[in-house]
Amino acid sequence: LEQYSGITESYSDLPVHKLIEQQIVRTPDAVALEAADEQLSYAELNTRANLLAHAIVDSGVMPGDAVAVCVGREVNMAIAALAAIKAGANYIPLDPEYPAERLRQMLADCSPKCLLSTAGISAELPQHDAEPILLDQFDFLTGNKNNLGLQLEQNAPLYTIYTSGSTGKPKGVTLPQATMSNLINWQSADLRLGKPARTLQFAPSSFDVNVQELFTTWASGGTLVLINADTRRDIPALAQFIAEQKIQRMYLPFAALRPLAEELASQTNLSLDLIDVITAGEQLQVTPALRELFTKLPECRLHNQYGPSETHVVTALTLDADPANWPALPSIGTAVANCKTYILDATLQPAPLGAAGELCLGGTQVALGYLGQPE
């Protein structure tokens, strides 16, 4: 990492749902969401999300209140996420594949006013006091289809993601509107990442990259392509899906990118449309298979993005030259716009160049704090 403060940019201070609604006005007929048996245009996505957002508000949810979403890998998962932020809620995704005890802890910790789920999943959830809305029984045809028109401050909570709990009890990290709107605007300014693309929805809902996949795709006019859980876990099937669905952009942790690169590099009969591969969550290693794959895809760029749950993306590095010259262990790059990175010594003073120290982060991407734990 270079000790570097990201460039200061004066971006729009619109909340995330407003950035997406602007795109909906621009491309109402473009495909926003695609699954095996369903395809929604931007206008259709907006209508369904608005109907659900009004129902969330009617259930008693006020701006800033917690709204939990516990849904499998389906169209309603994406609609629910958009509806929650349209309602001005603090969107809290709960992975239905989590153990019951972890879900119990999370529900008790966040105390959601409303819980969006399906009948089957809801029946298996631990006891909670949230108002339930069952998406597989919800009327997505009739009701108030208009945008809610909420004006939210940039420090209003947008979503809460729970940490893994590796250092103890999982903590809910609450990110403000400013974090995602800054990320959207920074990404939109990139000549490639800012363009609409067929984007694979790979990350589980419990991972903050899921929020990035959804909201940056819709803010740029792209198509979010969903995959089922079986395809996601089957590397050969995933490679085939990426080729057949003409995926152009995907966000993958290195643990998934490494075997996928080996599979894609070994396939000579697959035609790929990839133009951007973004990896995050763990250290990137440039393996022989990765070099071979990107040599076969000279127009495709590899992006190494970094940030803990407490900041989402805070630094980035783009590898777009000859893959033969890429370092085996690329750096995490430099700070994105409106962010600061510091390498500090034990006394919290800047460490000399080249010296080891602690990475400290500042600027727009920093979270509001841990939910219910101000200390």
PDB file of N, CA, C and O in Angstrom, residues 304-357:
ATOM      1  N   ASN A 304      -8.014  -5.288  -7.849  1.00  0.00           N
ATOM      2  CA  ASN A 304      -7.822  -5.753  -6.475  1.00  0.00           C
ATOM      3  C   ASN A 304      -8.365  -4.671  -5.549  1.00  0.00           C
ATOM      4  O   ASN A 304      -7.768  -3.588  -5.431  1.00  0.00           O
ATOM      5  N   GLN A 305      -9.501  -4.920  -4.916  1.00  0.00           N
ATOM      6  CA  GLN A 305     -10.110  -3.948  -4.020  1.00  0.00           C
ATOM      7  C   GLN A 305      -9.989  -4.431  -2.579  1.00  0.00           C
ATOM      8  O   GLN A 305     -10.042  -5.625  -2.313  1.00  0.00           O
ATOM      9  N   TYR A 306      -9.824  -3.475  -1.684  1.00  0.00           N
ATOM     10  CA  TYR A 306      -9.624  -3.834  -0.288  1.00  0.00           C
ATOM     11  C   TYR A 306     -10.483  -2.956   0.619  1.00  0.00           C
ATOM     12  O   TYR A 306     -10.694  -1.777   0.354  1.00  0.00           O
ATOM     13  N   GLY A 307     -10.937  -3.545   1.707  1.00  0.00           N
ATOM     14  CA  GLY A 307     -11.628  -2.809   2.754  1.00  0.00           C
ATOM     15  C   GLY A 307     -12.299  -3.784   3.703  1.00  0.00           C
ATOM     16  O   GLY A 307     -12.944  -4.738   3.253  1.00  0.00           O
ATOM     17  N   PRO A 308     -12.173  -3.572   5.002  1.00  0.00           N
ATOM     18  CA  PRO A 308     -12.894  -4.420   5.959  1.00  0.00           C
ATOM     19  C   PRO A 308     -14.373  -4.059   5.974  1.00  0.00           C
ATOM     20  O   PRO A 308     -14.791  -3.090   5.335  1.00  0.00           O
ATOM     21  N   SER A 309     -15.156  -4.832   6.687  1.00  0.00           N
ATOM     22  CA  SER A 309     -16.592  -4.532   6.790  1.00  0.00           C
ATOM     23  C   SER A 309     -16.827  -3.123   7.309  1.00  0.00           C
ATOM     24  O   SER A 309     -17.839  -2.498   6.999  1.00  0.00           O
ATOM     25  N   GLU A 310     -15.864  -2.610   8.095  1.00  0.00           N
ATOM     26  CA  GLU A 310     -16.014  -1.291   8.709  1.00  0.00           C
ATOM     27  C   GLU A 310     -15.804  -0.130   7.741  1.00  0.00           C
ATOM     28  O   GLU A 310     -15.959   1.034   8.132  1.00  0.00           O
ATOM     29  N   THR A 311     -15.435  -0.422   6.496  1.00  0.00           N
ATOM     30  CA  THR A 311     -15.272   0.651   5.509  1.00  0.00           C
ATOM     31  C   THR A 311     -15.831   0.299   4.129  1.00  0.00           C
ATOM     32  O   THR A 311     -15.931   1.173   3.277  1.00  0.00           O
ATOM     33  N   HIS A 312     -16.156  -0.971   3.883  1.00  0.00           N
ATOM     34  CA  HIS A 312     -16.404  -1.446   2.525  1.00  0.00           C
ATOM     35  C   HIS A 312     -15.132  -1.175   1.705  1.00  0.00           C
ATOM     36  O   HIS A 312     -14.032  -1.315   2.217  1.00  0.00           O
ATOM     37  N   VAL A 313     -15.223  -0.786   0.447  1.00  0.00           N
ATOM     38  CA  VAL A 313     -14.028  -0.581  -0.378  1.00  0.00           C
ATOM     39  C   VAL A 313     -13.347   0.728   0.026  1.00  0.00           C
ATOM     40  O   VAL A 313     -13.988   1.780   0.073  1.00  0.00           O
ATOM     41  N   VAL A 314     -12.045   0.656   0.305  1.00  0.00           N
ATOM     42  CA  VAL A 314     -11.318   1.875   0.664  1.00  0.00           C
ATOM     43  C   VAL A 314     -10.055   2.059  -0.179  1.00  0.00           C
ATOM     44  O   VAL A 314      -9.561   3.169  -0.315  1.00  0.00           O
ATOM     45  N   THR A 315      -9.521   0.975  -0.764  1.00  0.00           N
ATOM     46  CA  THR A 315      -8.382   1.090  -1.688  1.00  0.00           C
ATOM     47  C   THR A 315      -8.619   0.199  -2.895  1.00  0.00           C
ATOM     48  O   THR A 315      -9.411  -0.746  -2.837  1.00  0.00           O
ATOM     49  N   ALA A 316      -7.935   0.507  -3.978  1.00  0.00           N
ATOM     50  CA  ALA A 316      -8.099  -0.284  -5.194  1.00  0.00           C
ATOM     51  C   ALA A 316      -6.845  -0.221  -6.051  1.00  0.00           C
ATOM     52  O   ALA A 316      -6.125   0.776  -6.058  1.00  0.00           O
ATOM     53  N   LEU A 317      -6.598  -1.316  -6.747  1.00  0.00           N
ATOM     54  CA  LEU A 317      -5.501  -1.414  -7.711  1.00  0.00           C
ATOM     55  C   LEU A 317      -6.046  -2.089  -8.964  1.00  0.00           C
ATOM     56  O   LEU A 317      -6.738  -3.103  -8.869  1.00  0.00           O
ATOM     57  N   THR A 318      -5.762  -1.527 -10.126  1.00  0.00           N
ATOM     58  CA  THR A 318      -6.187  -2.127 -11.385  1.00  0.00           C
ATOM     59  C   THR A 318      -4.982  -2.679 -12.130  1.00  0.00           C
ATOM     60  O   THR A 318      -3.987  -1.972 -12.336  1.00  0.00           O
ATOM     61  N   LEU A 319      -5.065  -3.958 -12.484  1.00  0.00           N
ATOM     62  CA  LEU A 319      -4.026  -4.619 -13.279  1.00  0.00           C
ATOM     63  C   LEU A 319      -4.547  -4.746 -14.706  1.00  0.00           C
ATOM     64  O   LEU A 319      -5.496  -5.488 -14.963  1.00  0.00           O
ATOM     65  N   ASP A 320      -3.956  -4.000 -15.633  1.00  0.00           N
ATOM     66  CA  ASP A 320      -4.468  -4.035 -16.999  1.00  0.00           C
ATOM     67  C   ASP A 320      -3.368  -4.067 -18.051  1.00  0.00           C
ATOM     68  O   ASP A 320      -3.635  -3.912 -19.236  1.00  0.00           O
ATOM     69  N   ALA A 321      -2.119  -4.261 -17.628  1.00  0.00           N
ATOM     70  CA  ALA A 321      -1.024  -4.366 -18.595  1.00  0.00           C
ATOM     71  C   ALA A 321      -0.797  -5.843 -18.915  1.00  0.00           C
ATOM     72  O   ALA A 321      -1.673  -6.679 -18.733  1.00  0.00           O
ATOM     73  N   ASP A 322       0.382  -6.183 -19.387  1.00  0.00           N
ATOM     74  CA  ASP A 322       0.712  -7.561 -19.743  1.00  0.00           C
ATOM     75  C   ASP A 322       0.706  -8.433 -18.483  1.00  0.00           C
ATOM     76  O   ASP A 322       1.489  -8.194 -17.553  1.00  0.00           O
ATOM     77  N   PRO A 323      -0.155  -9.446 -18.410  1.00  0.00           N
ATOM     78  CA  PRO A 323      -0.202 -10.302 -17.214  1.00  0.00           C
ATOM     79  C   PRO A 323       1.133 -10.951 -16.877  1.00  0.00           C
ATOM     80  O   PRO A 323       1.384 -11.287 -15.715  1.00  0.00           O
ATOM     81  N   ALA A 324       1.989 -11.123 -17.866  1.00  0.00           N
ATOM     82  CA  ALA A 324       3.296 -11.726 -17.598  1.00  0.00           C
ATOM     83  C   ALA A 324       4.118 -10.869 -16.647  1.00  0.00           C
ATOM     84  O   ALA A 324       5.019 -11.371 -15.969  1.00  0.00           O
ATOM     85  N   ASN A 325       3.818  -9.577 -16.608  1.00  0.00           N
ATOM     86  CA  ASN A 325       4.575  -8.649 -15.764  1.00  0.00           C
ATOM     87  C   ASN A 325       3.893  -8.342 -14.428  1.00  0.00           C
ATOM     88  O   ASN A 325       4.415  -7.540 -13.646  1.00  0.00           O
ATOM     89  N   TRP A 326       2.740  -8.947 -14.189  1.00  0.00           N
ATOM     90  CA  TRP A 326       2.060  -8.687 -12.914  1.00  0.00           C
ATOM     91  C   TRP A 326       2.852  -9.290 -11.761  1.00  0.00           C
ATOM     92  O   TRP A 326       3.388 -10.411 -11.878  1.00  0.00           O
ATOM     93  N   PRO A 327       2.944  -8.606 -10.625  1.00  0.00           N
ATOM     94  CA  PRO A 327       3.637  -9.193  -9.465  1.00  0.00           C
ATOM     95  C   PRO A 327       2.845 -10.374  -8.915  1.00  0.00           C
ATOM     96  O   PRO A 327       1.617 -10.432  -9.039  1.00  0.00           O
ATOM     97  N   ALA A 328       3.536 -11.310  -8.293  1.00  0.00           N
ATOM     98  CA  ALA A 328       2.862 -12.484  -7.736  1.00  0.00           C
ATOM     99  C   ALA A 328       1.911 -12.104  -6.613  1.00  0.00           C
ATOM    100  O   ALA A 328       0.850 -12.720  -6.443  1.00  0.00           O
ATOM    101  N   LEU A 329       2.285 -11.081  -5.853  1.00  0.00           N
ATOM    102  CA  LEU A 329       1.435 -10.592  -4.763  1.00  0.00           C
ATOM    103  C   LEU A 329       1.203  -9.096  -4.967  1.00  0.00           C
ATOM    104  O   LEU A 329       1.956  -8.254  -4.451  1.00  0.00           O
ATOM    105  N   PRO A 330       0.171  -8.720  -5.735  1.00  0.00           N
ATOM    106  CA  PRO A 330      -0.091  -7.300  -5.999  1.00  0.00           C
ATOM    107  C   PRO A 330      -0.435  -6.555  -4.710  1.00  0.00           C
ATOM    108  O   PRO A 330      -0.927  -7.129  -3.742  1.00  0.00           O
ATOM    109  N   SER A 331      -0.164  -5.260  -4.718  1.00  0.00           N
ATOM    110  CA  SER A 331      -0.527  -4.427  -3.571  1.00  0.00           C
ATOM    111  C   SER A 331      -2.044  -4.216  -3.572  1.00  0.00           C
ATOM    112  O   SER A 331      -2.746  -4.607  -4.509  1.00  0.00           O
ATOM    113  N   ILE A 332      -2.521  -3.584  -2.517  1.00  0.00           N
ATOM    114  CA  ILE A 332      -3.958  -3.252  -2.472  1.00  0.00           C
ATOM    115  C   ILE A 332      -4.199  -1.858  -3.025  1.00  0.00           C
ATOM    116  O   ILE A 332      -5.290  -1.313  -2.913  1.00  0.00           O
ATOM    117  N   GLY A 333      -3.176  -1.256  -3.618  1.00  0.00           N
ATOM    118  CA  GLY A 333      -3.364  -0.028  -4.372  1.00  0.00           C
ATOM    119  C   GLY A 333      -3.350   1.226  -3.525  1.00  0.00           C
ATOM    120  O   GLY A 333      -2.650   1.322  -2.515  1.00  0.00           O
ATOM    121  N   THR A 334      -4.150   2.176  -3.929  1.00  0.00           N
ATOM    122  CA  THR A 334      -4.221   3.464  -3.255  1.00  0.00           C
ATOM    123  C   THR A 334      -5.672   3.774  -2.906  1.00  0.00           C
ATOM    124  O   THR A 334      -6.601   3.123  -3.384  1.00  0.00           O
ATOM    125  N   ALA A 335      -5.850   4.775  -2.063  1.00  0.00           N
ATOM    126  CA  ALA A 335      -7.182   5.106  -1.555  1.00  0.00           C
ATOM    127  C   ALA A 335      -8.108   5.553  -2.679  1.00  0.00           C
ATOM    128  O   ALA A 335      -7.697   6.261  -3.601  1.00  0.00           O
ATOM    129  N   VAL A 336      -9.360   5.114  -2.581  1.00  0.00           N
ATOM    130  CA  VAL A 336     -10.375   5.592  -3.515  1.00  0.00           C
ATOM    131  C   VAL A 336     -10.715   7.031  -3.146  1.00  0.00           C
ATOM    132  O   VAL A 336     -10.298   7.546  -2.102  1.00  0.00           O
ATOM    133  N   ALA A 337     -11.488   7.686  -3.995  1.00  0.00           N
ATOM    134  CA  ALA A 337     -11.816   9.101  -3.785  1.00  0.00           C
ATOM    135  C   ALA A 337     -12.438   9.332  -2.407  1.00  0.00           C
ATOM    136  O   ALA A 337     -13.237   8.533  -1.920  1.00  0.00           O
ATOM    137  N   ASN A 338     -12.028  10.430  -1.791  1.00  0.00           N
ATOM    138  CA  ASN A 338     -12.577  10.891  -0.505  1.00  0.00           C
ATOM    139  C   ASN A 338     -12.253   9.963   0.655  1.00  0.00           C
ATOM    140  O   ASN A 338     -12.973   9.934   1.653  1.00  0.00           O
ATOM    141  N   CYS A 339     -11.181   9.186   0.527  1.00  0.00           N
ATOM    142  CA  CYS A 339     -10.731   8.300   1.602  1.00  0.00           C
ATOM    143  C   CYS A 339      -9.267   8.582   1.915  1.00  0.00           C
ATOM    144  O   CYS A 339      -8.540   9.143   1.102  1.00  0.00           O
ATOM    145  N   LYS A 340      -8.848   8.164   3.105  1.00  0.00           N
ATOM    146  CA  LYS A 340      -7.464   8.357   3.525  1.00  0.00           C
ATOM    147  C   LYS A 340      -6.919   7.040   4.065  1.00  0.00           C
ATOM    148  O   LYS A 340      -7.633   6.272   4.698  1.00  0.00           O
ATOM    149  N   THR A 341      -5.646   6.790   3.791  1.00  0.00           N
ATOM    150  CA  THR A 341      -4.977   5.610   4.335  1.00  0.00           C
ATOM    151  C   THR A 341      -3.716   6.060   5.051  1.00  0.00           C
ATOM    152  O   THR A 341      -3.006   6.957   4.577  1.00  0.00           O
ATOM    153  N   TYR A 342      -3.441   5.456   6.192  1.00  0.00           N
ATOM    154  CA  TYR A 342      -2.273   5.810   6.986  1.00  0.00           C
ATOM    155  C   TYR A 342      -1.567   4.542   7.447  1.00  0.00           C
ATOM    156  O   TYR A 342      -2.225   3.589   7.863  1.00  0.00           O
ATOM    157  N   ILE A 343      -0.224   4.539   7.380  1.00  0.00           N
ATOM    158  CA  ILE A 343       0.565   3.486   8.007  1.00  0.00           C
ATOM    159  C   ILE A 343       1.175   4.119   9.261  1.00  0.00           C
ATOM    160  O   ILE A 343       2.024   5.021   9.159  1.00  0.00           O
ATOM    161  N   LEU A 344       0.715   3.673  10.434  1.00  0.00           N
ATOM    162  CA  LEU A 344       1.113   4.299  11.690  1.00  0.00           C
ATOM    163  C   LEU A 344       1.930   3.349  12.546  1.00  0.00           C
ATOM    164  O   LEU A 344       1.752   2.129  12.488  1.00  0.00           O
ATOM    165  N   ASP A 345       2.816   3.934  13.375  1.00  0.00           N
ATOM    166  CA  ASP A 345       3.627   3.118  14.280  1.00  0.00           C
ATOM    167  C   ASP A 345       2.874   2.896  15.593  1.00  0.00           C
ATOM    168  O   ASP A 345       1.692   3.253  15.715  1.00  0.00           O
ATOM    169  N   ALA A 346       3.567   2.332  16.585  1.00  0.00           N
ATOM    170  CA  ALA A 346       2.909   1.977  17.844  1.00  0.00           C
ATOM    171  C   ALA A 346       2.383   3.187  18.591  1.00  0.00           C
ATOM    172  O   ALA A 346       1.475   3.064  19.431  1.00  0.00           O
ATOM    173  N   THR A 347       2.912   4.385  18.300  1.00  0.00           N
ATOM    174  CA  THR A 347       2.445   5.609  18.960  1.00  0.00           C
ATOM    175  C   THR A 347       1.430   6.357  18.096  1.00  0.00           C
ATOM    176  O   THR A 347       1.118   7.507  18.367  1.00  0.00           O
ATOM    177  N   LEU A 348       0.953   5.692  17.049  1.00  0.00           N
ATOM    178  CA  LEU A 348      -0.031   6.251  16.114  1.00  0.00           C
ATOM    179  C   LEU A 348       0.517   7.453  15.347  1.00  0.00           C
ATOM    180  O   LEU A 348      -0.226   8.346  14.939  1.00  0.00           O
ATOM    181  N   GLN A 349       1.836   7.456  15.136  1.00  0.00           N
ATOM    182  CA  GLN A 349       2.472   8.459  14.285  1.00  0.00           C
ATOM    183  C   GLN A 349       2.813   7.810  12.931  1.00  0.00           C
ATOM    184  O   GLN A 349       3.023   6.604  12.858  1.00  0.00           O
ATOM    185  N   PRO A 350       2.864   8.609  11.849  1.00  0.00           N
ATOM    186  CA  PRO A 350       3.175   8.027  10.531  1.00  0.00           C
ATOM    187  C   PRO A 350       4.485   7.266  10.547  1.00  0.00           C
ATOM    188  O   PRO A 350       5.506   7.778  11.012  1.00  0.00           O
ATOM    189  N   ALA A 351       4.465   6.036  10.083  1.00  0.00           N
ATOM    190  CA  ALA A 351       5.681   5.224  10.010  1.00  0.00           C
ATOM    191  C   ALA A 351       6.547   5.708   8.844  1.00  0.00           C
ATOM    192  O   ALA A 351       6.024   6.201   7.842  1.00  0.00           O
ATOM    193  N   PRO A 352       7.860   5.567   8.942  1.00  0.00           N
ATOM    194  CA  PRO A 352       8.728   5.937   7.809  1.00  0.00           C
ATOM    195  C   PRO A 352       8.384   5.097   6.580  1.00  0.00           C
ATOM    196  O   PRO A 352       7.908   3.961   6.693  1.00  0.00           O
ATOM    197  N   LEU A 353       8.649   5.636   5.409  1.00  0.00           N
ATOM    198  CA  LEU A 353       8.393   4.903   4.176  1.00  0.00           C
ATOM    199  C   LEU A 353       9.147   3.579   4.200  1.00  0.00           C
ATOM    200  O   LEU A 353      10.339   3.540   4.519  1.00  0.00           O
ATOM    201  N   GLY A 354       8.457   2.498   3.885  1.00  0.00           N
ATOM    202  CA  GLY A 354       9.072   1.184   3.850  1.00  0.00           C
ATOM    203  C   GLY A 354       9.039   0.451   5.170  1.00  0.00           C
ATOM    204  O   GLY A 354       9.361  -0.740   5.216  1.00  0.00           O
ATOM    205  N   ALA A 355       8.659   1.131   6.245  1.00  0.00           N
ATOM    206  CA  ALA A 355       8.613   0.487   7.557  1.00  0.00           C
ATOM    207  C   ALA A 355       7.251  -0.160   7.773  1.00  0.00           C
ATOM    208  O   ALA A 355       6.237   0.298   7.252  1.00  0.00           O
ATOM    209  N   ALA A 356       7.258  -1.240   8.551  1.00  0.00           N
ATOM    210  CA  ALA A 356       5.994  -1.904   8.879  1.00  0.00           C
ATOM    211  C   ALA A 356       5.225  -1.065   9.882  1.00  0.00           C
ATOM    212  O   ALA A 356       5.798  -0.356  10.708  1.00  0.00           O
ATOM    213  N   GLY A 357       3.914  -1.137   9.827  1.00  0.00           N
ATOM    214  CA  GLY A 357       3.069  -0.395  10.758  1.00  0.00           C
ATOM    215  C   GLY A 357       1.649  -0.893  10.691  1.00  0.00           C
ATOM    216  O   GLY A 357       1.363  -1.905  10.050  1.00  0.00           O
TER     217      GLY A 357
END
